[in-house]
XYZ file of C-alpha atoms in Angstrom:
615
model
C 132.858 69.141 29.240
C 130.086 71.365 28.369
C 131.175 74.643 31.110
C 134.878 73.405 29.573
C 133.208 74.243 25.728
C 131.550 77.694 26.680
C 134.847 78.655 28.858
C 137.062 77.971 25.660
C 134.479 79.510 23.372
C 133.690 82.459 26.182
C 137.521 83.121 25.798
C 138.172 82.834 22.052
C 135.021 84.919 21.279
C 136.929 88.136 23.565
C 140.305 87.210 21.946
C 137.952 87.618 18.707
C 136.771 90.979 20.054
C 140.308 92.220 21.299
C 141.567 91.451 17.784
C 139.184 93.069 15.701
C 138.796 96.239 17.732
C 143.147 96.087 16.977
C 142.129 95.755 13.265
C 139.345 98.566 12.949
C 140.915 101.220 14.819
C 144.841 102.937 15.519
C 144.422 102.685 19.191
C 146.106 99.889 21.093
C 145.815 98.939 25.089
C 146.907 96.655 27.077
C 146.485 95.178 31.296
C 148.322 92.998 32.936
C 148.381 91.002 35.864
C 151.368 88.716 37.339
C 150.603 86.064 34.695
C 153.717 84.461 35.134
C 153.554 84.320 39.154
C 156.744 86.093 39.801
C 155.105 88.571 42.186
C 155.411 90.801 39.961
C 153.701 92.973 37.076
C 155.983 93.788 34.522
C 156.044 93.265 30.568
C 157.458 89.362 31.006
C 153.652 88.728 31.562
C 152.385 89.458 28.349
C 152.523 86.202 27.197
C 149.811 83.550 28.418
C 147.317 86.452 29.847
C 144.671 85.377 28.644
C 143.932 81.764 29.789
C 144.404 80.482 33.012
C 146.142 77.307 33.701
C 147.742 75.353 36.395
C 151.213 77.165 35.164
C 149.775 80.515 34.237
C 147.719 82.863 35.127
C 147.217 86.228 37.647
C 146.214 84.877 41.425
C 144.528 87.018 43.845
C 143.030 86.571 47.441
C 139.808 86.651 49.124
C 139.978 89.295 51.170
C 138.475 88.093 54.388
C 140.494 89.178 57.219
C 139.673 91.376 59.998
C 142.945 94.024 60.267
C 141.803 96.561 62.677
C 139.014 94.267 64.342
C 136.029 96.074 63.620
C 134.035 93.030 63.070
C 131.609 93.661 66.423
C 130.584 90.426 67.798
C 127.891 91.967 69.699
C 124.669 94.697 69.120
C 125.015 98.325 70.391
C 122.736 96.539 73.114
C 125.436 93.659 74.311
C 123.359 91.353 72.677
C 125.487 88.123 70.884
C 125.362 88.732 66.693
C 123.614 85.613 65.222
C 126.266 82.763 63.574
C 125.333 84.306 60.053
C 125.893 88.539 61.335
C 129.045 86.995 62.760
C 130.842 85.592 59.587
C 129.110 88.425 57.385
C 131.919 90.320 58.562
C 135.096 91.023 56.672
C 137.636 93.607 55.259
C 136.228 93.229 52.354
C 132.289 93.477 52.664
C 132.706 97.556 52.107
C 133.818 100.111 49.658
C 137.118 100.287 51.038
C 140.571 98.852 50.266
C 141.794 98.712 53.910
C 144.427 95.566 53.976
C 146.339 97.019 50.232
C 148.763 93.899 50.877
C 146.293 91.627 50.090
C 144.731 92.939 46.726
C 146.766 91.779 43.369
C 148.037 94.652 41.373
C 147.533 95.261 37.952
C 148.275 97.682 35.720
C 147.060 99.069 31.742
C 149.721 100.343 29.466
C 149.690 103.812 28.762
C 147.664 104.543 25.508
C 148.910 106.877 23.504
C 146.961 108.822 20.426
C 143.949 109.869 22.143
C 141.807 113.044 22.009
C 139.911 114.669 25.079
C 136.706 112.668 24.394
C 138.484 109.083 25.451
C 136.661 107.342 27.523
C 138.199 104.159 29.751
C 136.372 101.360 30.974
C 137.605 98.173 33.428
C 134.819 95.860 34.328
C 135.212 91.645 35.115
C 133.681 88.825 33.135
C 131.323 86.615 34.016
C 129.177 88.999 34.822
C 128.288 86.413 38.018
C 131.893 87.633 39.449
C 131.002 91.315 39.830
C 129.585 91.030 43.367
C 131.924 88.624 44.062
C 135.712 90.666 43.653
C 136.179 94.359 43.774
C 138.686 95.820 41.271
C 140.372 99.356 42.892
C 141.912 102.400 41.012
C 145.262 103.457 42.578
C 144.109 107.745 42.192
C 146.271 108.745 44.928
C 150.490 108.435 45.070
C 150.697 105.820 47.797
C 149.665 102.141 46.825
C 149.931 101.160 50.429
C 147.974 104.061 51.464
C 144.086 102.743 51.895
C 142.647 106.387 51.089
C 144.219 106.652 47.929
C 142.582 103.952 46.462
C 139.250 104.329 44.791
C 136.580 100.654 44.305
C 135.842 101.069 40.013
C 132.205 100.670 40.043
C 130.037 100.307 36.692
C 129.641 103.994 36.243
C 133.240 105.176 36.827
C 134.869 105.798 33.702
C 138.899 106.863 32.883
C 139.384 109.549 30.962
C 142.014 110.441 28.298
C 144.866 112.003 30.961
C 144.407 109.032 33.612
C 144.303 106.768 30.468
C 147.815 107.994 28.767
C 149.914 107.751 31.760
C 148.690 104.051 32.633
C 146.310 102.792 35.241
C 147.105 101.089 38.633
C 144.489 99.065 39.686
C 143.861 96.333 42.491
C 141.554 93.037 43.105
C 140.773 91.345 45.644
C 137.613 88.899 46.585
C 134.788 89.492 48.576
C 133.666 85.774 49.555
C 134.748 81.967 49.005
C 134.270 79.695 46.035
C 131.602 77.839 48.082
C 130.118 75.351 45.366
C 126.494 76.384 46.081
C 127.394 79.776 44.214
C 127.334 80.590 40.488
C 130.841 81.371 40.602
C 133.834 79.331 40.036
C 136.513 82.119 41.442
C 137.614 82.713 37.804
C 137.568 86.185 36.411
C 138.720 88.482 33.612
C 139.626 91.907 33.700
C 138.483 93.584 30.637
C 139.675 96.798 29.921
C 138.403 99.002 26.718
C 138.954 102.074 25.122
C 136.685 103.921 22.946
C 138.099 107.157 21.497
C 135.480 109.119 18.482
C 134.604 105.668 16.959
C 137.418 103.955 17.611
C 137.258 100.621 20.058
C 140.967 99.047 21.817
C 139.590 96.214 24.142
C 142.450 93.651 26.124
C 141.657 91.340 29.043
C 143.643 89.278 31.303
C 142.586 86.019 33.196
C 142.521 85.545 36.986
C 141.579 83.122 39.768
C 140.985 83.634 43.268
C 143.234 81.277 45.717
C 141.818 78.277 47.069
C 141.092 77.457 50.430
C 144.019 74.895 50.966
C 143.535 72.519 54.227
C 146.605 72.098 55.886
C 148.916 69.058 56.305
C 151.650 67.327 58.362
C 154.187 68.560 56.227
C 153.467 72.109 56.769
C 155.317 73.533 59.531
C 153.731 73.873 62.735
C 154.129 77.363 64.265
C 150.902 77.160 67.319
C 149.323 74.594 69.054
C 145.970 75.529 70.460
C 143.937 74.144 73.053
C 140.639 75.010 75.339
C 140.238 76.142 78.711
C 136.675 75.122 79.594
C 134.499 77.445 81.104
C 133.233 76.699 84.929
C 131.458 73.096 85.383
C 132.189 71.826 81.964
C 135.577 69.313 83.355
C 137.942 69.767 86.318
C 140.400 67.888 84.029
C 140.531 69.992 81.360
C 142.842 72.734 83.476
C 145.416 70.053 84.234
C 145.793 69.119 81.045
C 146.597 72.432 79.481
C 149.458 72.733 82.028
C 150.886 69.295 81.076
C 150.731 70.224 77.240
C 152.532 73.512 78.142
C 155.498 71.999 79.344
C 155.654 69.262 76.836
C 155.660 71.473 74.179
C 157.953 74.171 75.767
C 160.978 70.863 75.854
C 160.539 70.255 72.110
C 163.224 70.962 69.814
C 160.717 72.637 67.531
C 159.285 74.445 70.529
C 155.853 75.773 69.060
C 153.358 78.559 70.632
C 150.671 77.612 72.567
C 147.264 79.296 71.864
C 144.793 78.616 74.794
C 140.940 79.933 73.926
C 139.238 80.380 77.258
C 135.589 79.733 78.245
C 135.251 77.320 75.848
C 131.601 74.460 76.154
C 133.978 71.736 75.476
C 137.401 70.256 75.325
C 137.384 69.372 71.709
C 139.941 72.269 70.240
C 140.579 69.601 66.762
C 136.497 69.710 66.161
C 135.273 73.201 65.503
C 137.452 74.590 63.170
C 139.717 73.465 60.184
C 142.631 75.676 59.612
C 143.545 76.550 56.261
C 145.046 79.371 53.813
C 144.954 81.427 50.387
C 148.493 82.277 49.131
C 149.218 84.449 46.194
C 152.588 85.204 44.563
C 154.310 88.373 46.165
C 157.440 90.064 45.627
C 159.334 88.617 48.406
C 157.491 85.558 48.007
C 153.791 84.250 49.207
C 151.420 86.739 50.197
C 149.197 84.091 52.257
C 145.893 84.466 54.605
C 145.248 82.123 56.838
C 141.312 80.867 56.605
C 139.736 79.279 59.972
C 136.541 76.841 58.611
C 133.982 76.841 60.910
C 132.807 73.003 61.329
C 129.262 72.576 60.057
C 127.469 72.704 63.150
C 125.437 75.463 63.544
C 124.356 74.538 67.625
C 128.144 73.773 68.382
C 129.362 77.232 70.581
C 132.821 77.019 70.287
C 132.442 77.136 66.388
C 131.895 81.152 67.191
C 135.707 81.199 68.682
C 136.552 81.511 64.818
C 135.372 84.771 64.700
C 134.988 86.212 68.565
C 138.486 85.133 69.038
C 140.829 83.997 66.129
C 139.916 86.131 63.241
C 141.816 89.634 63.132
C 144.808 90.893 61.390
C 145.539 88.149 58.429
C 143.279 85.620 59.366
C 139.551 85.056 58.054
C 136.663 83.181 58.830
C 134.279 81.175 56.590
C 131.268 79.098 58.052
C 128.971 77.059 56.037
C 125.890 79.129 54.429
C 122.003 78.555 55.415
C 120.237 75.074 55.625
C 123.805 73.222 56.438
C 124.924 71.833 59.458
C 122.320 71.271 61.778
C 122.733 70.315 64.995
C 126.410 68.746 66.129
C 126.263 65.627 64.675
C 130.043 64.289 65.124
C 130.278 63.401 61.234
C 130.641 67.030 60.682
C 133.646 67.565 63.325
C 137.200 68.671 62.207
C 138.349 65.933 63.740
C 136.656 63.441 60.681
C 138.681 65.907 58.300
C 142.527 64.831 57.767
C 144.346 65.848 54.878
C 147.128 63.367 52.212
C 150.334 65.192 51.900
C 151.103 66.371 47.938
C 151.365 62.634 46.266
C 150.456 61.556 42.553
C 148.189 58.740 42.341
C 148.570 55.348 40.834
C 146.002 56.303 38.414
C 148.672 59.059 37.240
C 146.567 62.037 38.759
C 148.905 64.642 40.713
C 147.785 66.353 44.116
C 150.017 68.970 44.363
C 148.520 70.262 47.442
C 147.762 66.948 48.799
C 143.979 65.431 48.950
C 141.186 65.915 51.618
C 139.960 62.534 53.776
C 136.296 62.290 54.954
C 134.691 59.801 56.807
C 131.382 58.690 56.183
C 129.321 56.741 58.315
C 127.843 53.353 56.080
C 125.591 55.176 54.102
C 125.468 58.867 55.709
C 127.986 61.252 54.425
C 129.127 64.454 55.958
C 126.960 68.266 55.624
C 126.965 68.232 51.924
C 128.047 71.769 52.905
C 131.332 70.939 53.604
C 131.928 68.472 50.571
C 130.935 71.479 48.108
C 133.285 73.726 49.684
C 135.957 71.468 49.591
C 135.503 70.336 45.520
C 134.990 73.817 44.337
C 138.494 74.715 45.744
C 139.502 72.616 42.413
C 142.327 71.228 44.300
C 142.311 68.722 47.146
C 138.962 66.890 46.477
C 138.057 64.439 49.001
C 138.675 60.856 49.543
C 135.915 59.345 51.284
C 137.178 56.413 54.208
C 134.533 54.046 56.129
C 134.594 55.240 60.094
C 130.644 54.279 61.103
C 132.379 51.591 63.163
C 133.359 54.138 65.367
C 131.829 55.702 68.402
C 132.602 59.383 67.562
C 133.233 58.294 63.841
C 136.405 60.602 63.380
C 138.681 59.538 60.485
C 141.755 61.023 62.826
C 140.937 58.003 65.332
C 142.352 55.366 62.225
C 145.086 57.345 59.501
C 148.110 59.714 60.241
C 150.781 60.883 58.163
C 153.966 61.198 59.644
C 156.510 63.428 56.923
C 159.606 61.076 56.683
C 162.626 61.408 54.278
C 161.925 59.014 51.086
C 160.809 59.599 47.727
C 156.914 60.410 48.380
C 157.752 62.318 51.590
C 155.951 61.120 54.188
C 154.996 57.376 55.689
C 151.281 56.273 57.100
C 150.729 55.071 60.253
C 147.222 53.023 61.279
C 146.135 51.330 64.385
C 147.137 47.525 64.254
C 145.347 45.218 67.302
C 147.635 42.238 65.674
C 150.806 43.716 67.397
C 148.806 44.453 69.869
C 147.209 41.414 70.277
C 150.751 39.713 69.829
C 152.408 41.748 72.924
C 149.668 40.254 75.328
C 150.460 36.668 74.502
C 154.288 37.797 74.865
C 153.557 39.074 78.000
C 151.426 35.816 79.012
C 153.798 33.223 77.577
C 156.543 34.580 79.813
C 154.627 34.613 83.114
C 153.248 38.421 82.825
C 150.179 37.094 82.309
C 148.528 38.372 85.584
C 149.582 42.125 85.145
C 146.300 44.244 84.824
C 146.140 44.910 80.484
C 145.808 49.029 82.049
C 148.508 50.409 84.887
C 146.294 53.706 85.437
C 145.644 54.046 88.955
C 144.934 57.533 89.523
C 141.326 59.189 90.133
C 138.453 58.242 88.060
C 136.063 60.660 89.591
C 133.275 61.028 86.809
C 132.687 64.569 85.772
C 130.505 65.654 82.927
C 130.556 63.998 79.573
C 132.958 61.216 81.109
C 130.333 58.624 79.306
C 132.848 56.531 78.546
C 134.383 56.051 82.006
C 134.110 52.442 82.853
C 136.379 51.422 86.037
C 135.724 47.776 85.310
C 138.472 48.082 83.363
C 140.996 48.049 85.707
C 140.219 44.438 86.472
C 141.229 43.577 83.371
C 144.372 41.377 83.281
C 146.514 40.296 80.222
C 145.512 36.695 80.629
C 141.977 38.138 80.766
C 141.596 39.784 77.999
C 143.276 36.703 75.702
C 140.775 34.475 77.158
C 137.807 36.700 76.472
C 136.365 35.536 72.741
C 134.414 38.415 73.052
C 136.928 40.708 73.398
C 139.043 39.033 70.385
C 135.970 39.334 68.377
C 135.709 42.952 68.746
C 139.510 43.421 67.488
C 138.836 41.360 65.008
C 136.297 43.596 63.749
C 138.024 46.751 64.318
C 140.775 45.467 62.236
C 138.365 44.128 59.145
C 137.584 48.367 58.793
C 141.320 49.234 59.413
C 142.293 46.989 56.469
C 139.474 47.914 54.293
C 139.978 51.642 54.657
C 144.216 50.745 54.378
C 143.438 48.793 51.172
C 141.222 52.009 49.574
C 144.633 54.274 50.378
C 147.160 51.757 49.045
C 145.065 51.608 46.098
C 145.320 55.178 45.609
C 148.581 55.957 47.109
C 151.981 54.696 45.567
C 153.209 53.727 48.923
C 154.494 50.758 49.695
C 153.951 48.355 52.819
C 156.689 49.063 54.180
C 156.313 52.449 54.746
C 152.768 51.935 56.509
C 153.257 52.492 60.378
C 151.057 49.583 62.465
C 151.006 51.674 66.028
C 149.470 48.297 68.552
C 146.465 49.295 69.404
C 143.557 47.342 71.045
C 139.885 48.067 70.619
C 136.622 47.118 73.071
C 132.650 47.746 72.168
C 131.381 51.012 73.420
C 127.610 50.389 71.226
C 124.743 52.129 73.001
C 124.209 51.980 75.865
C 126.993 53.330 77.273
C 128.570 53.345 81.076
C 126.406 56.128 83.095
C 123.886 56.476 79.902
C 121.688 53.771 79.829
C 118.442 56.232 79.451
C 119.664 58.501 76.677
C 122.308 59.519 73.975
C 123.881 62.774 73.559
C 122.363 64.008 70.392
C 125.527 64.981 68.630
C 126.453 60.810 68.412
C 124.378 58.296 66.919
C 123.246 55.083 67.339
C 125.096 51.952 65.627
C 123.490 51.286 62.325
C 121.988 48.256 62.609
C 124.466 44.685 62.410
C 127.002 47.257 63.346
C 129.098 47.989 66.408
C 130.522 51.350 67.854
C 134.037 50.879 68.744
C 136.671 53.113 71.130
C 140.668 52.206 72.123
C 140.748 49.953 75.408
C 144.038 51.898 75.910
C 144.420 56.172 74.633
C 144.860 55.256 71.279
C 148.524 56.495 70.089
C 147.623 57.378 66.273
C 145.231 60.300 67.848
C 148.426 62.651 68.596
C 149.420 65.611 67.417
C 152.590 65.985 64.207
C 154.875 68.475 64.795
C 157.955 67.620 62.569
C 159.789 65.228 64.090
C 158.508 65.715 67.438
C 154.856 63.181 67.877
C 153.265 63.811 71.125
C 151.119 61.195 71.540
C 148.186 60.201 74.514
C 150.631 58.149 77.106
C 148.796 54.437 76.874
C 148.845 53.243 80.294
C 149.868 49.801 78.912
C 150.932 46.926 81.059
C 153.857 47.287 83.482
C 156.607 45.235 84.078
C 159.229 46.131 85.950
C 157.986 49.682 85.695
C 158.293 49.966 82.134
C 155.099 50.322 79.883
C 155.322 47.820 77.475
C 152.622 49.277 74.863
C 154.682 52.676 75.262
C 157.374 50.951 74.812
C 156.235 49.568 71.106
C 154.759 52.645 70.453
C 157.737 54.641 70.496
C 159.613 51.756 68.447
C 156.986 52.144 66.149
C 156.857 55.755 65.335
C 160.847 55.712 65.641
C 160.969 54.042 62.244
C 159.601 57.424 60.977
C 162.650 59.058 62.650
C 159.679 60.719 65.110
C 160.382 61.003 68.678
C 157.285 60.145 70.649
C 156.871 61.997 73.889
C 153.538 60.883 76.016
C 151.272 63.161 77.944
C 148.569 61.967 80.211
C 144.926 63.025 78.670
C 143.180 59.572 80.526
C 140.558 61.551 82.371
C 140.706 64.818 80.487
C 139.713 63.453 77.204
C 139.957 59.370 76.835
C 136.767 58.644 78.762
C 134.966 61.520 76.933
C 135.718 59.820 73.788
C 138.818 61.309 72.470
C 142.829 61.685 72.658
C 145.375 64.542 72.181
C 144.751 65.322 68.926
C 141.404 65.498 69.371
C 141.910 68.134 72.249
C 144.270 70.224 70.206
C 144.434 72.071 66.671
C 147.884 73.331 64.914
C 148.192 77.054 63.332
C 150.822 76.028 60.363
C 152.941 77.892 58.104
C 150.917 79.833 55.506
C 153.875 80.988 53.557
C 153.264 77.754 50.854
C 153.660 78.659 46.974
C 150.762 75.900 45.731
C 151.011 77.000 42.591
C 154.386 75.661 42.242
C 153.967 72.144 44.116
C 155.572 69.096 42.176
């Protein structure tokens, strides 16, 4: 309430100022910005310049990309550039305007009545914003020309010709709304005139985009993946060539992005994709912004800006002092993302809201959390997933768009179906089949610490009979409906539009299978009274959305008469979401390393999204 009070009395003490200047003297000016968000500047945005709301107000974009690739990832001596030289890089960390699509034009009106002594200023308020945008004067003939655009520093003044025929100017932003900054993205553009004694002073209000996470109902348009590097898993090749031909038989048929020598096969955990969007002519002008995961030791996090950022796409890791180490809390795979959805409480998401897990009393890099709140628009929603081994919130909640009146439906791993096929199975003499049908190699290779084989001994009729094994679903599904209730209490979703996907659940707590003298220092240990939990079977919920089309980690259920009966209700289950489920084998590749298909994947979406205008 208070930065509310000295924003309101900020703004009515320039209106005060623009207004008196208009009184004292016989000069008038006048900028403008696309207030109205039509993509364009013209005099229809006069009205409502000079506050910015949800429905008005000048947008422009952080200019972040790389669009001739000059960012150098290495010295002049081939040695790597440190995480923080890396991300330091950007189109818009010089002097020059070189991407002119993504600045916001503005414009001044021409004033008329001057003498020769005029003199034109444009500067930005706060004064915390002026090393965070650049503001350009268009001196040349060619707005999409880079050259003929000049960066309006302090000293640069207008005189009385450039001032009577109208100024065309250009902002853009130099860096993120991070949260750990003194800036909250919002600007003004002041201009004044002073002319022999006489003062004309006008402003107009603008925000920089947020950073907007992407979610299901976004169109997917890539679907990238890792190639390991030499040594790090002979499954990890295979596996690539399966998703390649699942995804080239999809109706939606989206590109597939493979990012070679990559130290692991987790392509969900190192980044988040996201974008900025402003209004443009011919609709969004949008960026798309990779976020580094907070883990400053984690490699692959570098493949954001060695290999993905370029031509309209950024980068943006988290500053100094975040994100030690690789703890798995901080993984993109712990980040999923609500559709656009107005709560129960009444308050709207327009852009959808941001789910975290948090592990019993530890929270994510705090980092990540600031970023994510100062964006002012998808704040996160905190869900309990300690209980897990790798703790990632995309192990437990999906969303799955579907065609009713909120959009999409949510679908959760349920051991009661589960639990309910076995006896099926048992009460009609099935009860000896082995609970898992894969048969193929179980090899160990590095980071399989999850590989058990013991679990192919496992029969239906075993598993029912093992309290121990009931217990630990029991458990599992105690945090499944305590993290359901939290969303049904925000969400106004009904019942019947959450998905249970059968899933079953045994006790992976420390020690592990081929660890029993250490644990990789990116997991934890269980918190005491607690257990650490993974699928028995790939769990099905950890696949990847793309429209209608769900590939999904192919269970290895039981088989009778060579039908998988857990694939079988899996399908059935995501068919009432009109999604057709197509499996792909990641056992080996991914399962026993402590992960499924989404988890081995990331999606590039559609950028092109108007936010501004969500219902």
């Amino acid at each position: 309430m208070r930065h509310l009070t000295f924003v309101l009395l900020n703004i009515f003490g320039i209106q005060q100022a623009v207004l008196a200047a208009r009184n004292e003297s016989s000069i008038q000016c006048g900028i403008l910005a696309d207030t109205n968000r039509d993509g364009i500047v013209d005099d229809l945005d006069r009205d409502h310049k000079h506050m910015w709301t949800s429905n008005y107000g000048a947008i422009f974009l952080p200019n972040i990309g790389d669009e001739h690739r000059r960012c150098a990832i290495r010295d002049g001596t081939g040695i790597s550039f440190s995480n923080e030289e890396l991300a330091a890089c950007n189109d818009a960390t010089g002097d020059r305007l070189i991407t002119t699509r993504y600045a916001a034009k503005l414009r001044t009106d021409p004033v008329q009545g001057l003498s020769g002594d005029a003199v034109g200023k444009i500067y930005t308020d706060p004064p915390s914003s002026l090393s965070r945008v650049r503001v350009f004067w268009l001196h040349g003939n060619s707005p999409n020309v880079s050259s003929d655009w000049t960066l309006v520093q302090p000293e640069l003044s207008f005189n009385s010709t450039a001032l009577s025929k109208g100024l065309i100017l250009a902002i853009d932003g130099r860096e993120l709304t991070t949260g750990t900054n003194d800036w909250n993205g919002r600007v003004d553009i002041v201009f004044k005139v002073t002319d022999s004694g006489r003062t004309a002073t006008d402003f107009v209000a603008m925000r920089q985009a947020p950073i907007l996470v992407h979610h299901h109902l976004h169109k997917t348009e890539t679907v990238v993946t890792l190639q390991t590097r030499q040594g790090v898993s002979k499954w990890q090749a295979p596996f690539v060539e399966k998703l390649r031909g699942v995804l080239g038989n999809l109706d939606s048929q989206p590109s597939l992005l493979v990012l070679n020598n990559s130290y692991d096969v987790w392509g969900q955990d190192f980044m988040e994709p996201a974008f900025a969007s402003m209004p443009g002519p011919n609709g969004p002008v949008s960026l798309r912004v990779l976020l580094r995961s907070p883990q400053s030791t984690r490699r692959n996090g570098r493949k954001v800006f060695e290999q993905l950022r370029g031509p309209g796409v950024g980068g943006w890791q988290p500053g100094l002092g975040t994100g030690f180490g690789w703890e798995e809390i901080n993984s993109g795979g712990n980040m999923e993302t609500i559709p656009p959805y107005v709560s129960r409480s009444g308050v709207r998401y327009r852009n959808g809201r941001v789910l975290l897990g948090k592990h019993f009393d530890t929270y994510p890099a705090q980092s990540w959390i600031d970023f994510l709140e100062s964006q002012g628009e998808q704040p996160p929603l905190f869900l309990e997933a300690g209980w897990l081994v790798a703790g990632h919130i995309d192990e437990m909640v999906q969303f799955l768009p579907y065609n009713n009146t909120l959009g999409f439906k949510m679908a959760v791993p349920d051991m009661r179906s589960a639990i309910a096929t076995l006896k099926n199975l048992n009460s009609t003499g099935h009860g000896a089949v082995p609970a898992l049908s894969y048969d193929g190699d179980m090899t160990p290779d590095t980071d399989a610490i999850f590989l058990d084989p013991s679990v192919r001994n496992k029969t239906v009729s075993s598993l029912l009979s093992d309290e121990r094994f009931i217990w630990v679903n029991e458990y599992a599904q105690k945090y499944v409906d305590s993290n359901l209730s939290i969303l049904l209490r925000e969400l106004p979703i009904e019942d019947s539009d959450v998905i249970r996907v059968p899933t079953l659940w045994k006790d992976n707590t420390y020690p592990w299978p081929r660890s029993p003298d250490g644990i990789p220092t990116r997991l934890r240990r269980a918190y005491p009274g607690q257990r650490q939990l993974q699928t028995f079977h790939p769990s099905a919920v950890n696949g990847i959305v793309l429209g209608s089309d769900y590939v999904a980690p192919k269970p290895w259920g039981p088989l009778v008469d060579g039908k998988d009966v857990l694939e079988d209700a899996i399908r059935a289950a995501y068919a009432s979401a009109d999604m057709k489920t197509v499996f792909i084998d990641n056992y080996m590749s991914h399962h026993v390393r402590g992960g499924e298909v989404h988890c081995a994947t990331n999606t590039l979406r559609d950028t092109n999204i108007a936010w501004w205008t969500m219902n």
